Short mmCIF file of C-alpha atoms in Angstrom, two decimals:
data_model
loop_
_atom_site.label_atom_id
_atom_site.label_comp_id
_atom_site.label_asym_id
_atom_site.label_seq_id
_atom_site.Cartn_x
_atom_site.Cartn_y
_atom_site.Cartn_z
CA ASP O 352 -16.91 11.62 2.64
CA GLY O 353 -16.01 8.45 0.79
CA GLY O 354 -13.31 6.24 2.17
CA ILE O 355 -12.25 3.06 3.87
CA THR O 356 -12.94 2.38 7.53
CA GLN O 357 -10.95 -0.19 9.45
CA SER O 358 -11.75 -1.29 12.98
CA PRO O 359 -10.54 -1.72 15.59
CA LYS O 360 -7.48 0.52 15.38
CA TYR O 361 -5.74 -1.45 18.15
CA LEU O 362 -6.43 -5.04 19.13
CA PHE O 363 -4.85 -7.35 21.66
CA ARG O 364 -5.20 -11.09 21.44
CA LYS O 365 -4.15 -14.02 23.51
CA GLU O 366 -2.38 -16.88 21.81
CA GLY O 367 -4.81 -19.43 20.41
CA GLN O 368 -7.63 -16.96 19.79
CA ASN O 369 -9.09 -16.03 16.43
CA VAL O 370 -9.71 -12.34 15.77
CA THR O 371 -11.57 -10.58 12.98
CA LEU O 372 -10.56 -7.21 11.57
CA SER O 373 -13.28 -5.18 9.90
CA CYS O 374 -12.92 -3.28 6.62
CA GLU O 375 -15.75 -1.27 5.06
CA GLN O 376 -15.60 0.99 1.98
CA ASN O 377 -18.16 3.36 0.51
CA LEU O 378 -16.22 4.12 -2.66
CA ASN O 379 -18.18 1.59 -4.75
CA HIS O 380 -14.90 -0.15 -5.61
CA ASP O 381 -14.96 -3.69 -6.93
CA ALA O 382 -11.53 -4.77 -5.68
CA MET O 383 -10.47 -4.99 -2.06
CA TYR O 384 -7.17 -6.06 -0.50
CA TRP O 385 -5.56 -6.96 2.80
CA TYR O 386 -1.88 -6.28 3.43
CA ARG O 387 0.38 -7.01 6.34
CA GLN O 388 3.17 -4.64 7.35
CA ASP O 389 5.92 -5.53 9.83
CA PRO O 390 8.15 -2.87 11.44
CA GLY O 391 10.53 -1.31 8.96
CA GLN O 392 9.26 -3.48 6.13
CA GLY O 393 7.13 -3.14 3.06
CA LEU O 394 3.65 -4.44 2.35
CA ARG O 395 2.85 -8.11 1.87
CA LEU O 396 -0.41 -9.16 0.24
CA ILE O 397 -2.56 -11.54 2.29
CA TYR O 398 -5.79 -11.83 0.25
CA TYR O 399 -7.58 -9.87 -2.42
CA SER O 400 -11.04 -9.90 -3.95
CA GLN O 401 -12.13 -8.47 -7.28
CA ILE O 402 -15.82 -9.29 -7.06
CA VAL O 403 -18.38 -10.29 -4.46
CA ASN O 404 -18.23 -13.93 -3.34
CA ASP O 405 -14.78 -14.43 -4.87
CA PHE O 406 -11.29 -13.94 -3.45
CA GLN O 407 -7.72 -15.09 -4.09
CA LYS O 408 -4.77 -15.86 -1.87
CA GLY O 409 -1.89 -13.45 -1.86
CA ASP O 410 1.71 -14.12 -0.94
CA ILE O 411 1.15 -14.88 2.77
CA ALA O 412 -2.39 -16.29 3.10
CA GLU O 413 -1.56 -19.12 5.51
CA GLY O 414 -3.24 -18.61 8.89
CA TYR O 415 -5.71 -16.03 7.54
CA SER O 416 -9.24 -16.21 6.12
CA VAL O 417 -11.54 -13.70 4.43
CA SER O 418 -15.07 -13.38 3.12
CA ARG O 419 -16.67 -11.06 0.56
CA GLU O 420 -20.42 -11.34 1.01
CA LYS O 421 -21.05 -7.68 0.23
CA LYS O 422 -19.28 -5.32 -2.14
CA GLU O 423 -18.50 -2.83 0.60
CA SER O 424 -17.15 -5.27 3.20
CA PHE O 425 -14.03 -7.47 3.31
CA PRO O 426 -13.33 -8.75 6.84
CA LEU O 427 -10.07 -10.53 7.67
CA THR O 428 -9.87 -13.27 10.31
CA VAL O 429 -6.48 -13.95 11.86
CA THR O 430 -6.68 -17.55 13.02
CA SER O 431 -4.75 -19.36 15.71
CA ALA O 432 -2.85 -21.09 12.90
CA GLN O 433 -1.02 -17.83 12.12
CA LYS O 434 2.29 -18.31 13.93
CA ASN O 435 3.37 -14.70 14.22
CA PRO O 436 0.29 -12.48 13.92
CA THR O 437 1.61 -9.36 15.65
CA ALA O 438 1.67 -6.76 12.86
CA PHE O 439 0.02 -3.73 11.30
CA TYR O 440 -2.82 -4.71 8.93
CA LEU O 441 -3.93 -2.49 6.08
CA CYS O 442 -7.10 -2.77 4.03
CA ALA O 443 -7.35 -1.14 0.62
CA SER O 444 -9.66 -0.88 -2.37
CA SER O 445 -9.50 0.11 -6.04
CA ARG O 446 -11.58 0.44 -9.20
CA THR O 447 -11.13 -2.27 -11.80
CA SER O 448 -12.21 -2.94 -15.36
CA GLY O 449 -11.83 -6.37 -16.89
CA GLY O 450 -9.60 -7.46 -14.02
CA ILE O 451 -7.17 -4.57 -14.48
CA ASN O 452 -6.87 -1.77 -11.94
CA THR O 453 -7.99 1.53 -13.44
CA GLY O 454 -6.99 3.87 -10.64
CA GLU O 455 -5.03 4.16 -7.48
CA LEU O 456 -5.26 2.10 -4.32
CA PHE O 457 -7.12 3.70 -1.42
CA PHE O 458 -6.04 2.66 2.07
CA GLY O 459 -7.69 2.56 5.46
CA GLU O 460 -5.94 3.83 8.58
CA GLY O 461 -4.82 0.35 9.59
CA SER O 462 -5.34 -2.02 12.51
CA ARG O 463 -2.50 -2.87 14.87
CA LEU O 464 -2.77 -6.40 16.27
CA THR O 465 -0.66 -7.45 19.24
CA VAL O 466 -0.55 -11.01 20.52
CA LEU O 467 0.09 -11.21 24.25
CA GLY H 838 6.60 -10.71 -14.02
CA ASN H 839 5.85 -7.45 -12.28
CA SER H 840 8.08 -5.97 -9.59
CA VAL H 841 9.35 -2.69 -8.14
CA THR H 842 12.87 -2.00 -6.88
CA GLN H 843 13.27 0.97 -4.62
CA MET H 844 16.26 2.74 -3.14
CA GLU H 845 17.19 1.42 0.27
CA GLY H 846 16.97 3.74 3.24
CA PRO H 847 17.01 5.27 5.66
CA VAL H 848 17.67 8.68 4.17
CA THR H 849 18.49 11.66 6.39
CA LEU H 850 18.53 15.19 4.94
CA SER H 851 18.76 18.69 6.27
CA GLU H 852 15.82 21.00 5.75
CA GLU H 853 15.80 22.62 2.28
CA ALA H 854 18.02 19.90 0.78
CA PHE H 855 17.23 18.25 -2.56
CA LEU H 856 15.60 14.82 -2.40
CA THR H 857 15.80 11.93 -4.86
CA ILE H 858 14.44 8.47 -4.16
CA ASN H 859 15.14 6.02 -6.97
CA CYS H 860 12.53 3.57 -8.23
CA THR H 861 12.76 1.16 -11.13
CA TYR H 862 10.21 -1.36 -12.28
CA THR H 863 9.68 -4.51 -14.29
CA ALA H 864 6.25 -4.99 -15.80
CA THR H 865 4.26 -6.71 -18.50
CA GLY H 866 2.25 -4.33 -20.63
CA TYR H 867 1.86 -0.70 -19.67
CA PRO H 868 1.43 -0.23 -15.93
CA SER H 869 0.38 2.84 -14.01
CA LEU H 870 3.00 4.07 -11.53
CA PHE H 871 2.49 5.58 -8.09
CA TRP H 872 4.26 7.07 -5.12
CA TYR H 873 2.62 6.63 -1.73
CA VAL H 874 3.57 8.21 1.59
CA GLN H 875 3.07 6.74 5.05
CA TYR H 876 3.28 8.76 8.26
CA PRO H 877 3.88 6.90 11.54
CA GLY H 878 0.96 4.77 12.66
CA GLU H 879 -1.15 5.61 9.62
CA GLY H 880 -2.21 4.01 6.35
CA LEU H 881 -0.66 4.89 3.00
CA GLN H 882 -1.73 8.01 1.14
CA LEU H 883 -1.35 8.58 -2.57
CA LEU H 884 1.31 11.22 -3.21
CA LEU H 885 1.33 11.25 -7.01
CA LYS H 886 0.76 9.04 -10.02
CA ALA H 887 1.45 8.69 -13.75
CA THR H 888 -0.50 6.50 -16.12
CA LYS H 889 1.57 6.52 -19.32
CA ALA H 890 5.09 7.07 -20.59
CA ASP H 891 6.50 10.61 -20.23
CA ASP H 892 3.69 11.64 -17.85
CA LYS H 893 4.87 13.70 -14.90
CA GLY H 894 3.03 13.31 -11.61
CA SER H 895 3.32 16.14 -9.10
CA ASN H 896 1.91 17.07 -5.72
CA LYS H 897 3.07 19.17 -2.72
CA GLY H 898 6.36 19.99 -4.44
CA PHE H 899 7.14 16.34 -5.22
CA GLU H 900 7.56 15.20 -8.82
CA ALA H 901 8.18 11.95 -10.67
CA THR H 902 8.36 11.25 -14.42
CA TYR H 903 7.32 7.95 -16.00
CA ARG H 904 10.39 6.91 -18.04
CA LYS H 905 9.62 3.88 -20.18
CA GLU H 906 13.08 3.74 -21.76
CA THR H 907 14.78 3.39 -18.38
CA THR H 908 11.79 1.74 -16.61
CA SER H 909 12.09 4.31 -13.84
CA PHE H 910 9.87 6.59 -11.75
CA HIS H 911 12.24 8.48 -9.46
CA LEU H 912 10.75 10.77 -6.80
CA GLU H 913 12.22 14.26 -6.44
CA LYS H 914 11.66 17.38 -4.36
CA GLY H 915 13.70 20.52 -4.61
CA SER H 916 13.55 21.59 -0.97
CA VAL H 917 12.42 19.19 1.75
CA GLN H 918 10.77 20.21 4.99
CA VAL H 919 10.67 18.56 8.42
CA SER H 920 7.03 17.69 7.73
CA ASP H 921 8.14 15.51 4.78
CA SER H 922 9.61 12.97 7.20
CA ALA H 923 7.81 9.73 6.41
CA VAL H 924 8.17 6.43 4.57
CA TYR H 925 7.77 6.58 0.78
CA PHE H 926 6.64 3.64 -1.34
CA CYS H 927 6.89 3.26 -5.09
CA ALA H 928 4.23 1.05 -6.69
CA LEU H 929 2.88 -0.13 -10.02
CA SER H 930 -0.52 -1.52 -10.95
CA ARG H 931 -1.60 -4.15 -13.41
CA ASP H 932 -3.78 -7.05 -12.23
CA GLN H 933 -2.55 -6.27 -8.72
CA PHE H 934 -0.54 -3.56 -7.05
CA TYR H 935 3.16 -4.22 -6.60
CA PHE H 936 5.08 -2.22 -3.98
CA GLY H 937 8.69 -1.46 -3.33
CA THR H 938 10.06 -2.05 0.15
CA GLY H 939 9.74 1.61 1.18
CA THR H 940 12.31 4.33 1.89
CA SER H 941 12.33 6.05 5.26
CA LEU H 942 13.08 9.78 5.06
CA THR H 943 14.02 11.91 8.05
CA VAL H 944 14.43 15.65 7.59
CA ILE H 945 16.31 17.46 10.33
CA PRO H 946 16.01 21.22 11.00
#
């Protein structure tokens, strides 16, 4: 079955540590996204990528980094510079044509990061 | 610019009640419109979509009509069930996806 796989589902981190969240898709989608969700709140865009080896900052990119070396993979690193990293992180992907989304957004199951 | 404004929650209904969650949008061009549902601890799932004016999206008893004249995409269901308890997000797509803040629905027996 095609879909998006995020790992790990739960992650605990000590302050000052970097952590990397994995996101893999086998939907052959060009565009991939990372969102952050805080309790009782909506989604905030961290980074997105429309093609391999290219990505753009979203609304809250500070303290995060990404890479897009392969079409199917878009890992997110939460660095020690992120002041309040405890949150639920969602990866998503979509089809695009000429920079415009041509279908819906497909989401992974999410990764819950807790800083101890 | 592009944005979505969604009815504030939380919403609490009795089983079999009628549901409406309001959603209005601002967009350049002709966006596609979506409703997503999120169950606790999970990612978002597509509930329904509409790609052009006057289209009606429907799924699992939920419906929403793309109204260009009122820039709205309100979600409705005639008779809610306990299993419909979740958070509902309205969204539009152009160069990116733009989400509303979500509406939490609790259905009590």
